[in-house]
CSV table of C-alpha atoms in Angstrom, one decimal:
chain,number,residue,atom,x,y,z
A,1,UNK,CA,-9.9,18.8,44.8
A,2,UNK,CA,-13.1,20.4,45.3
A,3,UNK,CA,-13.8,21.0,41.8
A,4,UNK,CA,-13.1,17.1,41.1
A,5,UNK,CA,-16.5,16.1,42.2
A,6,UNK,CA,-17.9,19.4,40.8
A,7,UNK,CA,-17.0,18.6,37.1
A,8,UNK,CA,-19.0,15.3,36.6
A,9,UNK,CA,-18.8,13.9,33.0
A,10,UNK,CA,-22.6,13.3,33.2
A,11,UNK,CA,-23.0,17.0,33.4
A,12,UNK,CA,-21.0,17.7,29.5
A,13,UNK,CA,-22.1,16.4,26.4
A,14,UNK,CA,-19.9,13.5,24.9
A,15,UNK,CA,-18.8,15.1,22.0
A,16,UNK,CA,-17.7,18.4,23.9
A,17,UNK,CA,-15.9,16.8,27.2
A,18,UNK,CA,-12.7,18.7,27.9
A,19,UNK,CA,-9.9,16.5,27.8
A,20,UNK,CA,-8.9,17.0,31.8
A,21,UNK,CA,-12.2,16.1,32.6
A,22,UNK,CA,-12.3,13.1,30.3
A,23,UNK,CA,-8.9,11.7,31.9
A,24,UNK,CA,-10.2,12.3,35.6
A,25,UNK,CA,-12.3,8.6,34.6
A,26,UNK,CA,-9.5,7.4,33.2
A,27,UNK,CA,-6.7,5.1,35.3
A,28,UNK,CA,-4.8,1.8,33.1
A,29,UNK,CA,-2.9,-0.2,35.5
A,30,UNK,CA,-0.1,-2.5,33.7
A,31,UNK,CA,-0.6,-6.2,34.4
A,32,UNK,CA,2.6,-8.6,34.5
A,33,UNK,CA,2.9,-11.2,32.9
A,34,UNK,CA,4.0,-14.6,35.5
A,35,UNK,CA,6.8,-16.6,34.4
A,36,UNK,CA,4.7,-19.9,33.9
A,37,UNK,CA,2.7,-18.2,31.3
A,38,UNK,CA,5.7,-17.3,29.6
A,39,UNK,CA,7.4,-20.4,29.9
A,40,UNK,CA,4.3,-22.6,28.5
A,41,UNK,CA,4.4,-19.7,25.1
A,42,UNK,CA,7.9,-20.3,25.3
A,43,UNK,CA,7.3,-24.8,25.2
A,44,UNK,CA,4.7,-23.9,23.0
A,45,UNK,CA,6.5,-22.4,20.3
A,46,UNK,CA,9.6,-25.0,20.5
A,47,UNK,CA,7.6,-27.5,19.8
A,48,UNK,CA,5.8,-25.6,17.0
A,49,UNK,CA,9.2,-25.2,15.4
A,50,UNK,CA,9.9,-29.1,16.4
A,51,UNK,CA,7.0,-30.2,14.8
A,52,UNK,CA,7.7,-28.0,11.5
A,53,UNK,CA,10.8,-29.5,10.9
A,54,UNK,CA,10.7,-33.3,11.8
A,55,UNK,CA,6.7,-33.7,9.9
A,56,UNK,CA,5.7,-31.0,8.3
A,57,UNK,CA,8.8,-30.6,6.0
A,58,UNK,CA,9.2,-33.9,5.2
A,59,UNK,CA,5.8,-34.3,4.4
A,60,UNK,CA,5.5,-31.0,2.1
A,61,UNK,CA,8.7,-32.4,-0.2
A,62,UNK,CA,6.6,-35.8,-0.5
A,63,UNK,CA,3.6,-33.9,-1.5
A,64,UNK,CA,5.2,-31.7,-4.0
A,65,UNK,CA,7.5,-34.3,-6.4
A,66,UNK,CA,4.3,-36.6,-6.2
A,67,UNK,CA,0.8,-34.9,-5.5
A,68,UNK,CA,-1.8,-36.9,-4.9
């Protein structure tokens, strides 16, 4: 523990940092995900696939016997 705040990455060049001493500043912490977020990506893409079929669809086939 004592070297930890011997080592400080100010004191090695960028391009020469050890890799222990590179992950010492290091620390990712997972964040999760709440279930209303899911569930408005899950309402959002049920109505994307909603809307694709009942307008989209229909209008496509008009568009591509007659073009405008």
């Amino acid at each position: 523990m004592a070297d930890y705040l011997e080592t400080a990455a100010e004191e090695v060049p960028p391009k020469s940092t050890p890799a222990d001493v590179e992950h010492r500043w290091h620390s990712y912490v997972g964040n999760r995900i709440p279930w209303y977020v899911r569930g408005i990506w899950l309402f959002f893409w049920l109505y994307a696939v909603y809307y694709t079929i009942v307008y989209l669809f229909p209008a496509l086939q008009i568009e591509i016997v007659s073009p405008p």
